[in-house]
C-alpha positions as a Python dict, from the first residue, in 0.01 Angstrom:
ca = {
    (1, 'X'): (0, 0, 0),
    (2, 'X'): (-106, 344, 165),
    (3, 'X'): (-189, 296, 529),
    (4, 'X'): (-346, 547, 757),
    (5, 'X'): (-119, 468, 1065),
    (6, 'X'): (-308, 734, 1280),
    (7, 'X'): (-638, 541, 1235),
    (8, 'X'): (-498, 212, 1284),
    (9, 'X'): (-322, 306, 1618),
    (10, 'X'): (-651, 472, 1718),
    (11, 'X'): (-826, 169, 1642),
    (12, 'X'): (-589, -70, 1822),
    (13, 'X'): (-600, 185, 2145),
    (14, 'X'): (-981, 148, 2145),
    (15, 'X'): (-947, -223, 2159),
    (16, 'X'): (-692, -186, 2425),
    (17, 'X'): (-927, 3, 2627),
    (18, 'X'): (-1210, -212, 2602),
    (19, 'X'): (-1013, -510, 2679),
    (20, 'X'): (-823, -384, 2954),
    (21, 'X'): (-1180, -272, 3122),
    (22, 'X'): (-1304, -608, 3069),
    (23, 'X'): (-1018, -765, 3278),
    (24, 'X'): (-1034, -535, 3527),
    (25, 'X'): (-1428, -542, 3548),
    (26, 'X'): (-1569, -739, 3862),
    (27, 'X'): (-1841, -819, 3630),
    (28, 'X'): (-1678, -946, 3344),
    (29, 'X'): (-1421, -1158, 3527),
    (30, 'X'): (-1640, -1443, 3588),
    (31, 'X'): (-1746, -1478, 3238),
    (32, 'X'): (-1429, -1382, 3069),
    (33, 'X'): (-1108, -1615, 3048),
    (34, 'X'): (-824, -1308, 3129),
    (35, 'X'): (-578, -1512, 2954),
    (36, 'X'): (-716, -1440, 2616),
    (37, 'X'): (-751, -1095, 2702),
    (38, 'X'): (-372, -1058, 2765),
    (39, 'X'): (-304, -1262, 2480),
    (40, 'X'): (-482, -997, 2256),
    (41, 'X'): (-279, -718, 2444),
    (42, 'X'): (19, -874, 2374),
    (43, 'X'): (-44, -902, 1983),
    (44, 'X'): (-139, -542, 1996),
    (45, 'X'): (155, -421, 2179),
    (46, 'X'): (378, -621, 1922),
    (47, 'X'): (165, -499, 1626),
    (48, 'X'): (195, -142, 1746),
    (49, 'X'): (597, -168, 1778),
    (50, 'X'): (621, -302, 1423),
    (51, 'X'): (403, -19, 1262),
    (52, 'X'): (586, 224, 1471),
    (53, 'X'): (900, 102, 1348),
    (54, 'X'): (773, 117, 968),
    (55, 'X'): (646, 462, 997),
    (56, 'X'): (986, 602, 1152),
    (57, 'X'): (1159, 384, 852),
    (58, 'X'): (925, 603, 611),
    (59, 'X'): (994, 905, 732),
    (60, 'X'): (1353, 887, 774),
    (61, 'X'): (1447, 731, 399),
    (62, 'X'): (1299, 726, 78),
    (63, 'X'): (1480, 387, 24),
    (64, 'X'): (1243, 82, 110),
    (65, 'X'): (1438, -197, 204),
    (66, 'X'): (1339, -535, 169),
    (67, 'X'): (1301, -603, 523),
    (68, 'X'): (1064, -320, 575),
    (69, 'X'): (847, -501, 280),
    (70, 'X'): (852, -831, 517),
    (71, 'X'): (745, -623, 833),
    (72, 'X'): (479, -455, 634),
    (73, 'X'): (325, -782, 537),
    (74, 'X'): (350, -937, 867),
    (75, 'X'): (190, -657, 1038),
    (76, 'X'): (-116, -675, 803),
    (77, 'X'): (-155, -1043, 942),
    (78, 'X'): (-132, -922, 1290),
    (79, 'X'): (-380, -675, 1265),
    (80, 'X'): (-603, -936, 1099),
    (81, 'X'): (-570, -1157, 1349),
    (82, 'X'): (-654, -900, 1606),
    (83, 'X'): (-972, -792, 1416),
    (84, 'X'): (-1079, -1175, 1392),
    (85, 'X'): (-1025, -1217, 1803),
    (86, 'X'): (-1279, -976, 1876),
    (87, 'X'): (-1575, -1176, 1763),
    (88, 'X'): (-1415, -1464, 1917),
    (89, 'X'): (-1398, -1285, 2243),
    (90, 'X'): (-1761, -1157, 2261),
    (91, 'X'): (-1881, -1499, 2179),
    (92, 'X'): (-1660, -1650, 2432),
    (93, 'X'): (-1809, -1436, 2703),
    (94, 'X'): (-2158, -1477, 2582),
    (95, 'X'): (-2119, -1859, 2598),
    (96, 'X'): (-1922, -1858, 2930),
    (97, 'X'): (-2204, -1660, 3075),
    (98, 'X'): (-2480, -1879, 2928),
    (99, 'X'): (-2286, -2202, 3037),
    (100, 'X'): (-2408, -2182, 3422),
    (101, 'X'): (-2787, -2174, 3346),
    (102, 'X'): (-2756, -2454, 3076),
    (103, 'X'): (-2535, -2669, 3298),
    (104, 'X'): (-2842, -2641, 3586),
    (105, 'X'): (-3091, -2714, 3310),
    (106, 'X'): (-2888, -3027, 3206),
    (107, 'X'): (-2859, -3129, 3601),
    (108, 'X'): (-3216, -3079, 3653),
    (109, 'X'): (-3347, -3185, 3332),
    (110, 'X'): (-3175, -3542, 3378),
    (111, 'X'): (-3235, -3581, 3738),
    (112, 'X'): (-2863, -3651, 3833),
    (113, 'X'): (-2664, -3474, 4075),
    (114, 'X'): (-2427, -3189, 4007),
    (115, 'X'): (-2129, -3403, 4141),
    (116, 'X'): (-2229, -3703, 3913),
    (117, 'X'): (-2262, -3426, 3611),
    (118, 'X'): (-1896, -3336, 3727),
    (119, 'X'): (-1783, -3706, 3748),
    (120, 'X'): (-1955, -3828, 3401),
    (121, 'X'): (-1724, -3564, 3212),
    (122, 'X'): (-2005, -3375, 3086),
    (123, 'X'): (-1835, -3060, 3227),
    (124, 'X'): (-1666, -3054, 2913),
    (125, 'X'): (-1942, -2894, 2774),
    (126, 'X'): (-1805, -2579, 2956),
    (127, 'X'): (-1499, -2622, 2744),
    (128, 'X'): (-1673, -2673, 2399),
    (129, 'X'): (-1910, -2379, 2489),
    (130, 'X'): (-1660, -2134, 2619),
    (131, 'X'): (-1365, -2178, 2342),
    (132, 'X'): (-1440, -2454, 2070),
    (133, 'X'): (-1813, -2310, 1957),
    (134, 'X'): (-1687, -1958, 1952),
    (135, 'X'): (-1388, -2056, 1740),
    (136, 'X'): (-1601, -2231, 1497),
    (137, 'X'): (-1846, -1955, 1497),
    (138, 'X'): (-1599, -1706, 1450),
    (139, 'X'): (-1398, -1917, 1170),
    (140, 'X'): (-1762, -1997, 981),
    (141, 'X'): (-1869, -1622, 997),
    (142, 'X'): (-1527, -1504, 884),
    (143, 'X'): (-1433, -1755, 651),
    (144, 'X'): (-1559, -1566, 315),
    (145, 'X'): (-1414, -1259, 424),
    (146, 'X'): (-1068, -1410, 556),
    (147, 'X'): (-1033, -1552, 201),
    (148, 'X'): (-1073, -1239, 60),
    (149, 'X'): (-850, -1053, 251),
    (150, 'X'): (-566, -1288, 221),
    (151, 'X'): (-634, -1318, -154),
    (152, 'X'): (-605, -954, -156),
    (153, 'X'): (-279, -941, 46),
    (154, 'X'): (-111, -1193, -176),
    (155, 'X'): (-230, -1057, -513),
    (156, 'X'): (-54, -692, -440),
    (157, 'X'): (234, -832, -208),
    (158, 'X'): (521, -746, -469),
    (159, 'X'): (349, -473, -671),
    (160, 'X'): (458, -112, -603),
    (161, 'X'): (188, 134, -730),
    (162, 'X'): (243, 485, -702),
    (163, 'X'): (24, 779, -861),
    (164, 'X'): (136, 1137, -787),
    (165, 'X'): (39, 1393, -721),
    (166, 'X'): (-259, 1274, -501),
    (167, 'X'): (-370, 1650, -469),
    (168, 'X'): (-315, 1925, -733),
    (169, 'X'): (-505, 2210, -978),
    (170, 'X'): (-633, 2115, -1306),
    (171, 'X'): (-685, 2438, -1553),
    (172, 'X'): (-833, 2475, -1908),
    (173, 'X'): (-511, 2439, -2043),
    (174, 'X'): (-280, 2104, -1997),
    (175, 'X'): (-5, 2301, -2040),
    (176, 'X'): (-37, 2476, -1709),
    (177, 'X'): (-160, 2169, -1525),
    (178, 'X'): (106, 1938, -1348),
    (179, 'X'): (72, 1580, -1534),
    (180, 'X'): (-56, 1299, -1342),
    (181, 'X'): (197, 1035, -1320),
    (182, 'X'): (132, 656, -1247),
    (183, 'X'): (405, 381, -1200),
    (184, 'X'): (301, 14, -1155),
    (185, 'X'): (614, -196, -1060),
    (186, 'X'): (634, -576, -1018),
    (187, 'X'): (887, -680, -746),
    (188, 'X'): (795, -1003, -780),
    (189, 'X'): (970, -1367, -921),
    (190, 'X'): (697, -1420, -1189),
    (191, 'X'): (521, -1208, -1441),
    (192, 'X'): (184, -1043, -1307),
    (193, 'X'): (-127, -947, -1511),
    (194, 'X'): (-309, -644, -1405),
    (195, 'X'): (-587, -380, -1493),
    (196, 'X'): (-530, -15, -1477),
    (197, 'X'): (-808, 218, -1517),
    (198, 'X'): (-973, 573, -1414),
    (199, 'X'): (-1267, 783, -1501),
    (200, 'X'): (-1190, 1138, -1461),
    (201, 'X'): (-1457, 1407, -1307),
    (202, 'X'): (-1722, 1555, -1535),
    (203, 'X'): (-1579, 1803, -1777),
    (204, 'X'): (-1204, 1682, -1718),
    (205, 'X'): (-1010, 1514, -1995),
    (206, 'X'): (-667, 1389, -2074),
    (207, 'X'): (-504, 1432, -2375),
    (208, 'X'): (-346, 1142, -2583),
    (209, 'X'): (-58, 1163, -2787),
    (210, 'X'): (-242, 1178, -3099),
    (211, 'X'): (-439, 1502, -2925),
    (212, 'X'): (-729, 1288, -2863),
    (213, 'X'): (-929, 1408, -2559),
    (214, 'X'): (-1053, 1134, -2317),
    (215, 'X'): (-1259, 1134, -2003),
    (216, 'X'): (-1141, 770, -1907),
    (217, 'X'): (-850, 516, -1924),
    (218, 'X'): (-842, 137, -1900),
    (219, 'X'): (-550, -93, -2017),
    (220, 'X'): (-462, -450, -1926),
    (221, 'X'): (-86, -481, -1792),
    (222, 'X'): (162, -778, -1835),
    (223, 'X'): (452, -668, -1652),
    (224, 'X'): (759, -952, -1628),
    (225, 'X'): (943, -952, -1300),
    (226, 'X'): (1166, -657, -1201),
    (227, 'X'): (993, -455, -1471),
    (228, 'X'): (750, -150, -1446),
    (229, 'X'): (488, 42, -1671),
    (230, 'X'): (500, 416, -1614),
    (231, 'X'): (248, 665, -1752),
    (232, 'X'): (210, 1066, -1783),
    (233, 'X'): (-140, 1210, -1843),
    (234, 'X'): (-175, 1549, -1946),
    (235, 'X'): (-502, 1668, -1781),
    (236, 'X'): (-721, 1965, -1873),
    (237, 'X'): (-1089, 2097, -1745),
    (238, 'X'): (-1341, 2212, -2024),
    (239, 'X'): (-1556, 2379, -1760),
    (240, 'X'): (-1618, 2740, -1631),
    (241, 'X'): (-1683, 2706, -1267),
    (242, 'X'): (-1433, 2685, -989),
    (243, 'X'): (-1493, 2352, -765),
    (244, 'X'): (-1341, 2083, -631),
    (245, 'X'): (-1355, 1681, -699),
    (246, 'X'): (-1181, 1372, -687),
    (247, 'X'): (-1140, 1036, -859),
    (248, 'X'): (-996, 682, -814),
    (249, 'X'): (-713, 536, -979),
    (250, 'X'): (-786, 122, -953),
    (251, 'X'): (-533, -151, -1000),
    (252, 'X'): (-696, -476, -1034),
    (253, 'X'): (-575, -841, -1027),
    (254, 'X'): (-824, -1129, -1080),
    (255, 'X'): (-1099, -963, -840),
    (256, 'X'): (-870, -789, -579),
    (257, 'X'): (-837, -413, -615),
    (258, 'X'): (-604, -155, -474),
    (259, 'X'): (-731, 208, -493),
    (260, 'X'): (-580, 549, -503),
    (261, 'X'): (-808, 854, -429),
    (262, 'X'): (-693, 1183, -629),
    (263, 'X'): (-844, 1536, -482),
    (264, 'X'): (-824, 1790, -755),
    (265, 'X'): (-942, 2185, -761),
    (266, 'X'): (-1088, 2263, -1107),
    (267, 'X'): (-1011, 2591, -1190),
    (268, 'X'): (-1202, 2774, -1494),
    (269, 'X'): (-902, 3025, -1553),
    (270, 'X'): (-555, 3002, -1553),
}
């Protein structure tokens, strides 16, 4: 999985600043359980430590160890946890803010004293509104989303998908153009069924072994455990204008998709 660590860290730092400001704010503290904020900051800190370790390993060595793959998988779950905690935190603050006027309405509407309100145990409404209700709403709103996310993570956890180069020039002759290399490797314990496809930009074709020129590629893959599929595509540009373009190489598995975006410079002369 190609991850934009810079964007990921920027996102987490933005969340950290917002949560820290909420904890320090005199306005937010009465309607905000700071313990939840501190817990979120701890998860973010642990997540940043993990991705910093992953990034350092990727920069220092070409070999990817099994422990690194496991850390990468765990970091995706912690990032997802942070993302889900944000709407919970917002709903928590809203409902905790609304608790006071609602409790006054209950007391005055039922004609009971506030002390009796506390004694009768109806104050547990606060616990429901501040914690349980936001949790239920967050789970309900994100149920479909979370299923898709975890389904996608599971689908490609043991799949190594490589496309190189990710940025290159395409000339009018495929002999002058660097071939497009694609590798799909199954590192799991069972055979997998995948789909591989791409559609090239207008006036760009790939030359098959039979000499046929095609603008797109689509193939169903069955890859046994520990095996891989490798492809080399000879590309050429049939246009005259010099321009930039891009296309996507897509790997699918029963719905979830993994994408590689390729940037190309189309040159009408060699």
